[in-house]
Coordinates of N, CA, C and O in Angstrom, one line a residue:
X1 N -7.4 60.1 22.4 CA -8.8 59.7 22.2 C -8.8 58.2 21.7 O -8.1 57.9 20.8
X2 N -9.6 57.4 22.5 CA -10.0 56.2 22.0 C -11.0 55.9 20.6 O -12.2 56.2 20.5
X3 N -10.1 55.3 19.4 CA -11.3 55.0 18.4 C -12.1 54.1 18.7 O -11.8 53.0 19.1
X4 N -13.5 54.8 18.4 CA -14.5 54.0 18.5 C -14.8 52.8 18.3 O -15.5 52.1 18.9
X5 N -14.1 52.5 17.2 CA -14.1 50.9 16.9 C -12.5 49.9 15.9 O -12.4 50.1 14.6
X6 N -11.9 49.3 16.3 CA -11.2 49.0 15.2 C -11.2 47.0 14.8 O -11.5 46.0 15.5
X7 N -10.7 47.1 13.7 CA -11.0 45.6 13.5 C -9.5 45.1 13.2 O -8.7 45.8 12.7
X8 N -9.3 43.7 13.6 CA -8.1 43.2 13.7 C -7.7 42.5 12.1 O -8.4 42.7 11.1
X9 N -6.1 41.7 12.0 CA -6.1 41.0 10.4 C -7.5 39.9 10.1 O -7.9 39.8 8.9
X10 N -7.9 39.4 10.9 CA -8.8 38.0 10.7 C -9.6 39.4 9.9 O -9.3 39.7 8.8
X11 N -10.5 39.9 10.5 CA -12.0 40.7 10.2 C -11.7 41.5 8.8 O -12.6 41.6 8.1
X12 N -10.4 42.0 8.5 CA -10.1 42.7 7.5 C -10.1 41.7 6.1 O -10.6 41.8 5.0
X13 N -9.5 40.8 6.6 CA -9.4 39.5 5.7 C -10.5 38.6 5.4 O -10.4 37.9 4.5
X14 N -11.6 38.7 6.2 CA -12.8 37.9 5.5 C -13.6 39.1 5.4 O -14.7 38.7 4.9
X15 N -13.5 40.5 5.6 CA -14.4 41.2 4.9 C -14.0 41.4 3.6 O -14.8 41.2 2.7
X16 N -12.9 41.7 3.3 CA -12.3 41.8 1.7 C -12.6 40.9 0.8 O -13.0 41.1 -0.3
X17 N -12.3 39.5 1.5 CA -12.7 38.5 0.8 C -14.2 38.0 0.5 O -14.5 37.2 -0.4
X18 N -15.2 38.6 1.4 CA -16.3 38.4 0.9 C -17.0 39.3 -0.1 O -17.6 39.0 -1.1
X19 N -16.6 40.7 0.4 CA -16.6 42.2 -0.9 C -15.8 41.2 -2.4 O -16.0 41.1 -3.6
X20 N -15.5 40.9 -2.0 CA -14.6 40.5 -3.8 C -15.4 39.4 -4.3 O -15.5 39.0 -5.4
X21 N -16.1 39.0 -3.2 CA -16.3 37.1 -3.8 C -17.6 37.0 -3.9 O -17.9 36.1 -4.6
X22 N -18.6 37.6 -3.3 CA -19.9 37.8 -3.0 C -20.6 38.9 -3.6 O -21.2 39.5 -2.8
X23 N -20.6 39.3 -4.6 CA -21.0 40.8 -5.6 C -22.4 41.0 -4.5 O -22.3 41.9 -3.6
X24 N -23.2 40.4 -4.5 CA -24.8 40.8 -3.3 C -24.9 40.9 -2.1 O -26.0 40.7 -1.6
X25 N -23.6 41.3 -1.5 CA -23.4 40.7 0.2 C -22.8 42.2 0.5 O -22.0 42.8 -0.3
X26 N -23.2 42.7 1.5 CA -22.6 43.7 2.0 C -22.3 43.2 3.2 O -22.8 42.3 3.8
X27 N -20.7 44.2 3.5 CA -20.1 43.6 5.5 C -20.4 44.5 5.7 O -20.8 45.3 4.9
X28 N -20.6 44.7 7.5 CA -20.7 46.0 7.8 C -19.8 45.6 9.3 O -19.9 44.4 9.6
X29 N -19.2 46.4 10.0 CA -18.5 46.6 10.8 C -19.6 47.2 12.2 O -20.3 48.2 12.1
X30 N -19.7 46.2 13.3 CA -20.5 46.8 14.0 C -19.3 47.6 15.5 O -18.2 47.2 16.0
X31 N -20.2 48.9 15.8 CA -19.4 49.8 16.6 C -18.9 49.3 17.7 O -17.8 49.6 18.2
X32 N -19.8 48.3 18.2 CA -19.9 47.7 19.9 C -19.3 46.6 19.8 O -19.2 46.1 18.7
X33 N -18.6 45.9 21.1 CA -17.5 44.9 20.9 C -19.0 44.0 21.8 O -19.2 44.1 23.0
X34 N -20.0 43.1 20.5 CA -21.1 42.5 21.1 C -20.8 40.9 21.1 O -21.7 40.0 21.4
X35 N -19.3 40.7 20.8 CA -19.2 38.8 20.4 C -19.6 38.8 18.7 O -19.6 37.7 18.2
X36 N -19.9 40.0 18.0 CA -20.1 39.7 16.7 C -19.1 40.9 16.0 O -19.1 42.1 16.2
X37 N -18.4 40.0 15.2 CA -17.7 40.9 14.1 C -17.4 41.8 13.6 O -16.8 42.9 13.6
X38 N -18.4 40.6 12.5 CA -19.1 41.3 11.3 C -20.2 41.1 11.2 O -20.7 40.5 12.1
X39 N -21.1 41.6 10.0 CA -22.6 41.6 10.1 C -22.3 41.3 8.1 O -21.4 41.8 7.5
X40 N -23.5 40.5 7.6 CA -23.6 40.5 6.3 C -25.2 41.1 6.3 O -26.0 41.1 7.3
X41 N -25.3 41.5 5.0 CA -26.6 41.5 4.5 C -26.6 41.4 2.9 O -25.7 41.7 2.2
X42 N -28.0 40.9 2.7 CA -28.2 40.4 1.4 C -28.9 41.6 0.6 O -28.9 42.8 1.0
X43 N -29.5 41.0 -0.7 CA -30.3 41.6 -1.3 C -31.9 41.9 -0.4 O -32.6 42.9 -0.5
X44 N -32.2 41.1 0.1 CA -33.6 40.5 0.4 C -33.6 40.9 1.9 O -34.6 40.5 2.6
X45 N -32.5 41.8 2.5 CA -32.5 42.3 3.7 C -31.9 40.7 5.1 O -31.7 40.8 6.3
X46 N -31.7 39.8 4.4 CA -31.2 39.0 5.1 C -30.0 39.1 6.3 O -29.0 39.5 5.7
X47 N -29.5 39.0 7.7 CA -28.7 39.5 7.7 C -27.8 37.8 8.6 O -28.5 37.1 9.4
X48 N -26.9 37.5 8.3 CA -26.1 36.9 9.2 C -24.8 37.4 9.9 O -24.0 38.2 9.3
X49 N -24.5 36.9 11.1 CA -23.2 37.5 12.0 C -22.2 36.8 12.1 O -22.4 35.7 11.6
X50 N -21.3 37.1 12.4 CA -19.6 36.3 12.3 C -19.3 37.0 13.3 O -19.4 38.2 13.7
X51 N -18.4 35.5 13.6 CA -17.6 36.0 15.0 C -16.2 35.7 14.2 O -16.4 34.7 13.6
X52 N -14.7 36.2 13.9 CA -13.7 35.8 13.4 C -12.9 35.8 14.8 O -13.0 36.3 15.9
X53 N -11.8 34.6 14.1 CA -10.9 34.4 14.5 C -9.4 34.0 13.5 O -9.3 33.7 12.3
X54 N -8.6 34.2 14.4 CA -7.2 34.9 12.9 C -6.2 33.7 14.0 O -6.3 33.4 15.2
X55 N -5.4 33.1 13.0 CA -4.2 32.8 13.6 C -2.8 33.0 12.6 O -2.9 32.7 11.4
X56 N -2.0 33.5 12.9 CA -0.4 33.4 12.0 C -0.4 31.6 12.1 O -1.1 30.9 12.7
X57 N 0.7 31.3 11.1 CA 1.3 30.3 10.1 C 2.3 29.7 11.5 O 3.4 30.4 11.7
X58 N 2.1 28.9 12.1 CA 3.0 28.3 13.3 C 3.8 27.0 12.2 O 4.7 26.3 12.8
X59 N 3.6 26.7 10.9 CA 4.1 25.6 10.5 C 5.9 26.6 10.0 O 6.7 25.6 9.8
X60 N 6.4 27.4 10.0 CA 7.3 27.5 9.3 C 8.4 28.2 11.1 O 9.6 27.8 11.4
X61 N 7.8 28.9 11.7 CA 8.2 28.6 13.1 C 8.0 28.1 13.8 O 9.2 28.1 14.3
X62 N 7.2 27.4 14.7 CA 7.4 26.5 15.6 C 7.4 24.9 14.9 O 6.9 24.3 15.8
X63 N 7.7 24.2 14.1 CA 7.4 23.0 13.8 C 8.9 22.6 13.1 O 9.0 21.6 12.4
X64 N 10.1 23.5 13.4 CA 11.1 22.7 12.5 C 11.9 21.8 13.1 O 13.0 21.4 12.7
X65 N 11.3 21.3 14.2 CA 11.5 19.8 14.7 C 11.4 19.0 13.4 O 12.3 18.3 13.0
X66 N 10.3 19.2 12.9 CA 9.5 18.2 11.6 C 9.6 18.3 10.2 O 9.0 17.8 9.2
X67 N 10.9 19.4 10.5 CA 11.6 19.5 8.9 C 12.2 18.1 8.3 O 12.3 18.0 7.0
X68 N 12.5 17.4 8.8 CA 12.8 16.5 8.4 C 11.9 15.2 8.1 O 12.4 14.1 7.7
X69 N 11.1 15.3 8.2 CA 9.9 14.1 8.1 C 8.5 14.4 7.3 O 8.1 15.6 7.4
X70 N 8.0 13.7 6.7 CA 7.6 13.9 5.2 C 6.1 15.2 5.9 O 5.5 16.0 5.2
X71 N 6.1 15.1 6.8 CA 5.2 15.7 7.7 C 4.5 17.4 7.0 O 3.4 17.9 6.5
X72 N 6.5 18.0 7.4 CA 6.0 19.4 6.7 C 6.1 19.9 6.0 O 6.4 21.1 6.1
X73 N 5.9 19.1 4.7 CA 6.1 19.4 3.2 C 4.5 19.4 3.0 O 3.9 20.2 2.3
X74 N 3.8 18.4 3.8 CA 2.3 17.7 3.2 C 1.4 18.9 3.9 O 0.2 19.1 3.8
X75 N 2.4 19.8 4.9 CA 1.0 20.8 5.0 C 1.1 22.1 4.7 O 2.2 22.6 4.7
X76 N 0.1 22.6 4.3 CA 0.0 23.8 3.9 C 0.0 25.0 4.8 O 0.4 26.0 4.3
X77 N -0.6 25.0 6.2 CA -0.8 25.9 7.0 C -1.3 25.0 8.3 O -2.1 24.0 8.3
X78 N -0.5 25.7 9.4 CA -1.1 25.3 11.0 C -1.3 26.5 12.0 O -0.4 27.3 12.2
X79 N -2.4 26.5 12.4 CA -2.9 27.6 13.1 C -3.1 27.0 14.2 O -3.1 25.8 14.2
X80 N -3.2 27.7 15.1 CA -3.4 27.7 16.8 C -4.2 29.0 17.3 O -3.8 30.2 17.3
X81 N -5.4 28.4 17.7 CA -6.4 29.2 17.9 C -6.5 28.9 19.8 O -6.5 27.7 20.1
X82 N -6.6 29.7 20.6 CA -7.0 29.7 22.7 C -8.4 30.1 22.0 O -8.7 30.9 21.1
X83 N -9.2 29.3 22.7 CA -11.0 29.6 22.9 C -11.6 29.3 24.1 O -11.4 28.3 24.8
X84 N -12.4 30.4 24.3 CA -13.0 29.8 25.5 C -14.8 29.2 25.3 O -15.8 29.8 25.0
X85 N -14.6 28.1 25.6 CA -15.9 27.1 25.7 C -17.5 28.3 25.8 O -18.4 28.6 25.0
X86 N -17.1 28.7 27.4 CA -18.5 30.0 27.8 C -19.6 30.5 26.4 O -20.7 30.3 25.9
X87 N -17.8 31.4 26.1 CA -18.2 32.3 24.9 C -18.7 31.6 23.2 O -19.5 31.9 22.4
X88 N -17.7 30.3 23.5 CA -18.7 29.9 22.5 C -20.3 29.4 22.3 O -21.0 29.5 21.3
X89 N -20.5 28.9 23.8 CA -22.0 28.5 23.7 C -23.1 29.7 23.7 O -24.2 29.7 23.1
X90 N -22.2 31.0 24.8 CA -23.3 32.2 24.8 C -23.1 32.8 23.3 O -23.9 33.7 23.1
X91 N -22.5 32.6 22.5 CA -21.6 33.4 21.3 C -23.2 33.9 20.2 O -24.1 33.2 19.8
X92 N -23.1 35.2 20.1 CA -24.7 35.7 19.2 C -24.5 35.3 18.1 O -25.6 35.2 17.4
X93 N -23.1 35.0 17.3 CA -22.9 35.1 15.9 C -23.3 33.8 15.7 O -23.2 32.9 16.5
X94 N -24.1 33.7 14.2 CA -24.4 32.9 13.1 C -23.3 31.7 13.0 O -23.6 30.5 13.0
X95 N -21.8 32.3 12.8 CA -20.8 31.6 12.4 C -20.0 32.1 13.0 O -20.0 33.3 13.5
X96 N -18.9 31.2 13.0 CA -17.4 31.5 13.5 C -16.6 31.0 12.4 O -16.5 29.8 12.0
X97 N -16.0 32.4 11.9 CA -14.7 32.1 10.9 C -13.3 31.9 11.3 O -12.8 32.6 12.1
X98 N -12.8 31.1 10.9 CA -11.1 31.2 11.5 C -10.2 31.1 10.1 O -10.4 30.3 9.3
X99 N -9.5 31.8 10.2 CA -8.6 32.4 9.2 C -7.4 31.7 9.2 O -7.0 31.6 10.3
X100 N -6.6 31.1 8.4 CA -5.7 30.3 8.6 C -4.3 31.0 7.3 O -4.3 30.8 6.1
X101 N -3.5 31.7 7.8 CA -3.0 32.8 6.8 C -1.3 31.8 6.9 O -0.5 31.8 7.9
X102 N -0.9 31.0 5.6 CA -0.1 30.1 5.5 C 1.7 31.2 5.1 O 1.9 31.9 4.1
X103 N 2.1 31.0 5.7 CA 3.2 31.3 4.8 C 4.2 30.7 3.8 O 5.0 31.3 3.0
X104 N 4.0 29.4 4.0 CA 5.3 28.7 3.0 C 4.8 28.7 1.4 O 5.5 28.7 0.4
X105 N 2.9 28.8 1.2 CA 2.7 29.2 -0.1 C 2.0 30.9 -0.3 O 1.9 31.4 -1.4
X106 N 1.8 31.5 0.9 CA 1.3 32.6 0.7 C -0.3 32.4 0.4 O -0.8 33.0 -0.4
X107 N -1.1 31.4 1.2 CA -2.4 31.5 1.3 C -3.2 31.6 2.0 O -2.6 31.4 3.1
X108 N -4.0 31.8 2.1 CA -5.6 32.1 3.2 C -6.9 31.2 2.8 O -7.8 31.3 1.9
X109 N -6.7 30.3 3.8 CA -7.9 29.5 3.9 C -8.8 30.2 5.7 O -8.4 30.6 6.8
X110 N -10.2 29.7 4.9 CA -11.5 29.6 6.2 C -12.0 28.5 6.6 O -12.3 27.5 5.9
X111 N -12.0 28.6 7.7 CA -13.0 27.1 8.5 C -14.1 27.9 8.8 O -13.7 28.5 9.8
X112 N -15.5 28.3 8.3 CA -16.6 28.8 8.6 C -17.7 27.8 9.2 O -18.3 27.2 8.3
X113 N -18.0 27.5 10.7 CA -18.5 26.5 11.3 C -19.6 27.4 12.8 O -19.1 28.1 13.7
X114 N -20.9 26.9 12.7 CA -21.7 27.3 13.9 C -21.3 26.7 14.6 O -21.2 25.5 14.6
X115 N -21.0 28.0 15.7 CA -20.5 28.0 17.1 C -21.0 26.5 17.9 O -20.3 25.8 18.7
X116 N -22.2 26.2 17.6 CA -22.6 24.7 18.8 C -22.5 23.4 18.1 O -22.8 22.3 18.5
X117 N -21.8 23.9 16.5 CA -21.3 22.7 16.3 C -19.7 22.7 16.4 O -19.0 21.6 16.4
X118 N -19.2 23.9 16.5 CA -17.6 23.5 17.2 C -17.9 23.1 18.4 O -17.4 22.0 18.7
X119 N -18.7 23.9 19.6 CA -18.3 23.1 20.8 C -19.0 21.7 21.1 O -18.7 21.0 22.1
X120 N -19.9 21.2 20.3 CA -20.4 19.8 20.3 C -18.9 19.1 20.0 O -18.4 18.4 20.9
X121 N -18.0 19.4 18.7 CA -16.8 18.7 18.0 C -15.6 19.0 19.5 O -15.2 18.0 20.2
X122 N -15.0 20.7 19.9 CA -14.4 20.0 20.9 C -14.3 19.3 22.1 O -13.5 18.8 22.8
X123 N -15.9 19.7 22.3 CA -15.9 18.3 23.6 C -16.0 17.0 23.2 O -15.8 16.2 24.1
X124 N -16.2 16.6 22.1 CA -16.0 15.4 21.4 C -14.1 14.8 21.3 O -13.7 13.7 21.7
X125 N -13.5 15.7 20.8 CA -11.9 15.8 21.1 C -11.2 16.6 22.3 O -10.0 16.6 22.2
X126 N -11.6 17.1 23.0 CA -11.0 17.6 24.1 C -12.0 17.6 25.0 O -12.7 18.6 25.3
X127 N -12.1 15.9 25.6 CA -13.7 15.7 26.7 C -13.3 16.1 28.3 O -14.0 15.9 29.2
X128 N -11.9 16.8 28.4 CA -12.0 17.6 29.7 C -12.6 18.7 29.8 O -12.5 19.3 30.9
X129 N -13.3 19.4 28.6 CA -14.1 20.2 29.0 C -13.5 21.4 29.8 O -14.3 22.0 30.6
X130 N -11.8 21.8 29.7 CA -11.8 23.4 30.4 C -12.3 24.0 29.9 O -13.0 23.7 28.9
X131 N -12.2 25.6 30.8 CA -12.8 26.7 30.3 C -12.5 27.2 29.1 O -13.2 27.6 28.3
X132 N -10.7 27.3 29.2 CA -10.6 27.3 28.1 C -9.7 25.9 26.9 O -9.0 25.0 27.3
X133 N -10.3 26.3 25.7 CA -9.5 25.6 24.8 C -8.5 25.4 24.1 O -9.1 24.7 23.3
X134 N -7.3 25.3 23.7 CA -5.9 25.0 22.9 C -6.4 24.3 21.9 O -6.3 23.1 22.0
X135 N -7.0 25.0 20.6 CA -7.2 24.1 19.5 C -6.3 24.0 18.1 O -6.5 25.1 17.6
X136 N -5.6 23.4 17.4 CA -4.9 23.4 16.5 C -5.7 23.0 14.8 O -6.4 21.9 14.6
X137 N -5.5 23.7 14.1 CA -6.0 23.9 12.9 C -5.4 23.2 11.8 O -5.6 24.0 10.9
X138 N -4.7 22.3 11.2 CA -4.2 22.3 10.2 C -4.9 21.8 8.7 O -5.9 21.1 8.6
X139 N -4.3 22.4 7.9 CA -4.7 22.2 6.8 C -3.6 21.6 5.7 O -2.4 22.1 5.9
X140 N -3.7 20.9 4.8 CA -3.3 20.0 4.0 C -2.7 20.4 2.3 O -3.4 21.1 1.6
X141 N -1.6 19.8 2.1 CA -1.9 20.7 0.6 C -2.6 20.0 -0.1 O -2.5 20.3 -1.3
X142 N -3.8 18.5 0.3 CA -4.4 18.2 -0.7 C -5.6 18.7 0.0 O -6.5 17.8 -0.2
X143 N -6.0 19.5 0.7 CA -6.9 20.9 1.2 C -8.0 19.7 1.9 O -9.1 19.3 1.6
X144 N -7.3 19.4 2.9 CA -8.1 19.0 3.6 C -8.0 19.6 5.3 O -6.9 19.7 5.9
X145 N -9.3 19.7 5.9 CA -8.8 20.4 7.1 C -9.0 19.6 8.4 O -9.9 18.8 8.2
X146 N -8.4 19.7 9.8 CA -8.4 18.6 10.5 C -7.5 19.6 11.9 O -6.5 20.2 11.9
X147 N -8.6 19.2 13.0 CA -8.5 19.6 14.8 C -7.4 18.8 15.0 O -7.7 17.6 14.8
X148 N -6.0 19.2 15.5 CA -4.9 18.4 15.6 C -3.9 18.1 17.1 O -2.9 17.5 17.3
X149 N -4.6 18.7 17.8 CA -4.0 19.2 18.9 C -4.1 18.1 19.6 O -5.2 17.7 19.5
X150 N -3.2 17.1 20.4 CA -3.3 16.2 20.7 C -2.7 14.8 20.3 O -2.5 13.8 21.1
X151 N -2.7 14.8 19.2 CA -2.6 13.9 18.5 C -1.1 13.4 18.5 O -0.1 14.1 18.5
X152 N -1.3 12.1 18.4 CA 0.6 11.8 18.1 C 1.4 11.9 17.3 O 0.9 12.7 16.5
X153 N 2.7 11.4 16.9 CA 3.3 11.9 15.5 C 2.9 10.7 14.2 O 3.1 10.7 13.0
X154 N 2.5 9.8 14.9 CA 2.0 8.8 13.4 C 0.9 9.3 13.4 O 0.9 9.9 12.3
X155 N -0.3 9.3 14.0 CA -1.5 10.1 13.8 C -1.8 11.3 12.9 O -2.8 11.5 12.2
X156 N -0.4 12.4 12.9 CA -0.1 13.6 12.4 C 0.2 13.7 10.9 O 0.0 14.5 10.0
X157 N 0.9 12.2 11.0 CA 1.7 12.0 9.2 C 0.1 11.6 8.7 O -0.7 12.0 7.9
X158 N 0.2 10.4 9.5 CA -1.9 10.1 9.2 C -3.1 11.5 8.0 O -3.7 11.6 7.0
X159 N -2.7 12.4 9.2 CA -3.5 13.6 8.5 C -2.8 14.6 7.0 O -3.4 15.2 6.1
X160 N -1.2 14.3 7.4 CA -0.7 15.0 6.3 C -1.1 14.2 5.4 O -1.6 14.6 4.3
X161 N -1.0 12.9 5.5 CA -0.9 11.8 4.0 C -2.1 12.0 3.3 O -2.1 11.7 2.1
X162 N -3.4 12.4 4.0 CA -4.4 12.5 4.1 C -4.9 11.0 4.0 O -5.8 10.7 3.2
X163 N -4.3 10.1 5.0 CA -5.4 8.7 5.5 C -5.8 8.9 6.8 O -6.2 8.0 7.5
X164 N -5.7 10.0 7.4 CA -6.3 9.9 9.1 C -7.7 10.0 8.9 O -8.2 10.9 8.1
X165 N -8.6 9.0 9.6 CA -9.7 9.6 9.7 C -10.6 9.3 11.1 O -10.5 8.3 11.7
X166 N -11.6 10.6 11.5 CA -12.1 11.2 12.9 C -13.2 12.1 12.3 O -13.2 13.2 11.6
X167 N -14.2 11.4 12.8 CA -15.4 12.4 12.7 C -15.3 13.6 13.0 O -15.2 14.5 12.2
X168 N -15.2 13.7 14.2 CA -15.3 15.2 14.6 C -14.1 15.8 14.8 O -14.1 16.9 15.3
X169 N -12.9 15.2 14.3 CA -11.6 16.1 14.1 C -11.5 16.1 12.8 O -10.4 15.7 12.5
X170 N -12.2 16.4 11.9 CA -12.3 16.6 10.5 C -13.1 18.0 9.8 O -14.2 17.9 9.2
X171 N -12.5 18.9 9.9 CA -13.2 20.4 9.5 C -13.8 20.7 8.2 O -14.6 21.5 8.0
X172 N -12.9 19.5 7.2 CA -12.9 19.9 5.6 C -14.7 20.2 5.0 O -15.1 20.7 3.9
X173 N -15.2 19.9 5.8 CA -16.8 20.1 5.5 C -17.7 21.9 5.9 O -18.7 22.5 5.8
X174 N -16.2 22.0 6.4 CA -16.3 23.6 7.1 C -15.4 24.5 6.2 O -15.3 25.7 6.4
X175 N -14.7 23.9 5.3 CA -13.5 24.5 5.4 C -13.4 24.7 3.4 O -13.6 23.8 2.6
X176 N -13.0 26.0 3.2 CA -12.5 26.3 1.5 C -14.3 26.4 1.1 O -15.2 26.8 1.8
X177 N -14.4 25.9 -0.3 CA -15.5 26.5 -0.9 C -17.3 25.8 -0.2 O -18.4 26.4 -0.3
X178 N -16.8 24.2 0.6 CA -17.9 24.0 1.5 C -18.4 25.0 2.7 O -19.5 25.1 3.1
X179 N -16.9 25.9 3.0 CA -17.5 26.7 4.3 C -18.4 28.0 4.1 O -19.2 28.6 4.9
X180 N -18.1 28.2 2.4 CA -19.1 29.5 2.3 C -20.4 29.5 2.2 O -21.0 30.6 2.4
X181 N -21.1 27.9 2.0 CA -22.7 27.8 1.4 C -23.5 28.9 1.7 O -24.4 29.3 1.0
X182 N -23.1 29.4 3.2 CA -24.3 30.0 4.1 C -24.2 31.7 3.2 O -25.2 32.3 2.8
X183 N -23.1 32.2 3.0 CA -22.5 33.1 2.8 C -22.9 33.3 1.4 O -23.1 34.5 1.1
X184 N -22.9 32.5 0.3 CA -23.5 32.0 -0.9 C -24.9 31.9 -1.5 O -25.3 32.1 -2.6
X185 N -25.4 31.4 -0.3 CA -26.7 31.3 0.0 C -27.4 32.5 0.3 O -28.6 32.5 0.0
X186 N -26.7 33.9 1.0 CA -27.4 35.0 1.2 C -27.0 35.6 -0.1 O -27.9 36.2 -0.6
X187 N -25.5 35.5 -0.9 CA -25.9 36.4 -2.2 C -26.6 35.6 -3.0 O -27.3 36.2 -3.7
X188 N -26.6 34.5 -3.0 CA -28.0 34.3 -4.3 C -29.4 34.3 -3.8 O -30.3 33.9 -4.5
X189 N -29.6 34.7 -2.7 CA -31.2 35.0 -2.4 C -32.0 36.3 -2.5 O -33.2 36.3 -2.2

């Protein structure tokens, strides 16, 4: 028998974390696979949707090219997220979470960002416009976050050092205690 519904590490991981962090916020797990997650609601009946996305820690396996260069000491976690463009623009959810689960300190950071302002940002950095996307996540240990995929190896130290700077390859406005406002905003209403 097929279970009716199951949720993957990303969804378990920002529902827990909102249950702990949000005392007024209820998750709720919806049955149907609709492009939405999760579902919040407030006190006030409010309700916002999340679309998650999860990536494993690629900085401690794929990057030990870069063990040697001041590169991957200065970051804290690199995720690699496949998206496809479609789904982002038809996408029902409120927000799109991406989960960034580090292993060299053992942490979990969120980039919490509406869907038409990611794909406004990767066609701004990736202006061929495939269907689908290859986007790269990194985050900083001076917690800054930044779309990396592409980019060259001085450009890269650029971001660890934290002197690179790019409008729209710049997430940190999405990302740690900026990305919750919305989320924040329904438990204190």
């Amino acid at each position: 028998m097929k279970p009716m519904f199951t949720i993957h590490a990303g969804e378990f991981i920002v529902g827990d974390y909102i249950e702990h962090t949000f005392q007024n916020v209820s998750v709720w797990v919806p049955t149907k696979d609709t492009g939405v997650d999760l579902l919040l609601s407030g006190k006030n009946k409010e309700i916002l949707s999340l679309q998650v996305k999860f990536s494993r820690d690629f900085l401690l396996t794929h990057m030990k090219s870069l063990s040697q260069t001041p590169l991957r000491a200065q970051l804290r976690t690199c995720g690699w997220f496949t998206l496809n463009r479609e789904k982002i623009l038809e996408s029902r959810a409120d927000y799109w979470i991406f989960v960034l689960v580090g292993l060299k300190n053992r942490s979990t950071d969120f980039v919490i960002i509406k869907p038409a302002e990611l794909l406004k940002r990767l066609d701004a950095i990736h202006p061929d416009k495939k269907r689908i996307c290859q986007t790269y996540l990194w985050v900083t240990e001076n917690l800054k976050c930044w779309e990396t995929r592409g980019l060259n190896l001085k450009d890269q130290l650029l971001v660890a050092q934290g002197k690179f700077e790019h409008k729209e390859r710049g997430f940190s406005e999405y990302f740690g205690h900026n990305g919750w406002k919305p989320i924040k905003k329904l438990n204190d209403a």
